Short mmCIF file of C-alpha atoms in Angstrom, two decimals:
data_model
loop_
_atom_site.label_atom_id
_atom_site.label_comp_id
_atom_site.label_asym_id
_atom_site.label_seq_id
_atom_site.Cartn_x
_atom_site.Cartn_y
_atom_site.Cartn_z
CA MET U 1 319.80 -71.32 39.93
CA VAL U 2 317.18 -74.06 39.54
CA THR U 3 314.07 -73.24 37.53
CA LYS U 4 310.87 -75.16 38.17
CA PHE U 5 309.00 -76.58 35.21
CA GLU U 6 305.91 -74.57 36.18
CA ASP U 7 307.93 -71.32 36.07
CA LEU U 8 308.95 -71.84 32.44
CA PRO U 9 307.04 -70.08 29.66
CA PRO U 10 304.17 -72.20 28.26
CA GLN U 11 305.92 -72.51 24.90
CA VAL U 12 309.04 -73.97 26.53
CA GLN U 13 306.93 -76.33 28.64
CA ASN U 14 305.26 -77.56 25.47
CA GLN U 15 308.62 -78.02 23.74
CA LEU U 16 309.94 -79.99 26.71
CA ARG U 17 306.89 -82.27 26.57
CA GLN U 18 307.45 -82.77 22.84
CA LEU U 19 311.11 -83.55 23.47
CA GLN U 20 310.16 -86.15 26.06
CA GLN U 21 307.71 -87.77 23.62
CA LEU U 22 310.34 -87.84 20.86
CA GLN U 23 312.87 -89.41 23.22
CA GLN U 24 310.33 -92.09 24.19
CA GLN U 25 309.63 -92.77 20.51
CA MET U 26 313.37 -93.08 19.91
CA GLU U 27 313.73 -95.54 22.78
CA LEU U 28 310.90 -97.69 21.44
CA LEU U 29 312.27 -97.54 17.90
CA LEU U 30 315.74 -98.58 19.06
CA GLN U 31 314.29 -101.56 20.96
CA GLN U 32 312.32 -102.64 17.89
CA LYS U 33 315.37 -102.17 15.66
CA LEU U 34 317.46 -104.33 18.01
CA GLN U 35 314.84 -107.10 17.79
CA VAL U 36 314.87 -106.89 13.99
CA GLU U 37 318.68 -107.01 13.94
CA ILE U 38 318.67 -110.12 16.15
CA ARG U 39 316.11 -111.86 13.93
CA LEU U 40 318.10 -110.86 10.84
CA ARG U 41 321.32 -112.27 12.30
CA ASP U 42 319.55 -115.50 13.26
CA THR U 43 318.04 -115.79 9.78
CA LYS U 44 321.43 -115.25 8.13
CA ASP U 45 322.99 -117.86 10.43
CA ALA U 46 320.25 -120.36 9.58
CA LEU U 47 320.74 -119.75 5.86
CA GLU U 48 324.47 -120.23 6.20
CA GLU U 49 324.00 -123.54 8.02
CA LEU U 50 321.41 -124.75 5.51
CA ASN U 51 323.78 -124.03 2.63
CA LYS U 52 326.47 -126.19 4.29
CA ILE U 53 324.42 -129.39 4.39
CA GLU U 54 323.87 -131.87 1.58
CA GLU U 55 321.00 -131.29 -0.82
CA ASN U 56 319.15 -134.47 0.16
CA ALA U 57 319.67 -134.10 3.93
CA GLN U 58 316.58 -134.16 6.12
CA VAL U 59 315.76 -130.75 7.52
CA TYR U 60 313.17 -129.59 9.99
CA LYS U 61 311.66 -126.25 10.90
CA GLY U 62 309.93 -124.97 13.99
CA VAL U 63 306.28 -124.01 13.66
CA GLY U 64 304.94 -122.81 16.98
CA ASN U 65 305.53 -125.63 19.45
CA LEU U 66 306.04 -128.18 16.68
CA ILE U 67 309.03 -129.21 14.63
CA ILE U 68 308.08 -130.43 11.19
CA LYS U 69 310.02 -131.98 8.34
CA SER U 70 310.62 -129.71 5.38
CA GLU U 71 312.54 -129.49 2.12
CA LYS U 72 315.89 -127.75 2.13
CA SER U 73 315.11 -125.68 -0.98
CA LYS U 74 311.76 -124.59 0.48
CA LEU U 75 313.38 -123.55 3.74
CA ILE U 76 316.12 -121.63 1.94
CA LYS U 77 313.51 -119.75 -0.08
CA GLU U 78 311.48 -118.91 3.05
CA LEU U 79 314.56 -117.73 4.92
CA GLN U 80 315.77 -115.62 1.99
CA GLU U 81 312.36 -113.93 1.79
CA GLU U 82 312.39 -113.33 5.54
CA LYS U 83 315.93 -111.94 5.32
CA GLU U 84 314.93 -109.50 2.56
CA SER U 85 311.88 -108.39 4.53
CA LEU U 86 313.93 -107.86 7.69
CA GLU U 87 316.59 -105.89 5.79
CA ILE U 88 313.90 -103.58 4.36
CA ARG U 89 312.39 -103.15 7.81
CA LYS U 90 315.80 -102.37 9.29
CA LYS U 91 316.50 -99.72 6.63
CA THR U 92 313.10 -98.14 7.27
CA MET U 93 313.81 -98.04 10.99
CA GLU U 94 317.23 -96.50 10.38
CA SER U 95 315.67 -93.68 8.36
CA GLN U 96 313.03 -93.18 11.09
CA GLU U 97 315.84 -93.07 13.64
CA HIS U 98 317.68 -90.45 11.56
CA ARG U 99 314.56 -88.26 11.28
CA LEU U 100 313.86 -88.57 15.01
CA LYS U 101 317.46 -87.61 15.87
CA GLU U 102 317.14 -84.51 13.68
CA LYS U 103 313.86 -83.53 15.34
CA ILE U 104 315.31 -84.08 18.81
CA ASN U 105 318.41 -82.02 18.04
CA GLU U 106 316.32 -79.23 16.53
CA LEU U 107 313.99 -79.15 19.52
CA GLN U 108 316.90 -79.21 21.99
CA SER U 109 318.42 -76.22 20.21
CA LYS U 110 315.13 -74.31 20.36
CA ILE U 111 314.77 -75.05 24.08
CA GLN U 112 318.36 -74.03 24.82
CA GLU U 113 317.87 -70.81 22.86
CA ALA U 114 314.64 -70.04 24.74
CA LEU U 115 316.32 -70.65 28.11
CA LYS U 116 319.36 -68.48 27.43
CA PRO U 117 319.46 -65.55 29.84
CA THR U 118 318.80 -62.26 28.11
CA GLN U 119 321.38 -59.55 28.64
#
């Protein structure tokens, strides 16, 4: 038997809307987390490559559409700071993801309980 959304009790309709919003938030959060993970991996790779080259080697960095000469030690410091910042951001997103999953599971349980046929 198929039940129409309009036929559900108002409380269940509201819970379903909340569930949809939470799922959208989760989707957005996961996309943002993926972007942070990619930037973090790229930053780690750049640091690894910088540490392989000689101390007095010429290095360059991209700034917008420009590539400018820089000092290796300066670049390493910048990249380490960026790496730390990205790691903190990733941990924050992981805890947000955990909280959202808990809320989603809780709401799904409430909805399932409300839709159980009474005997």
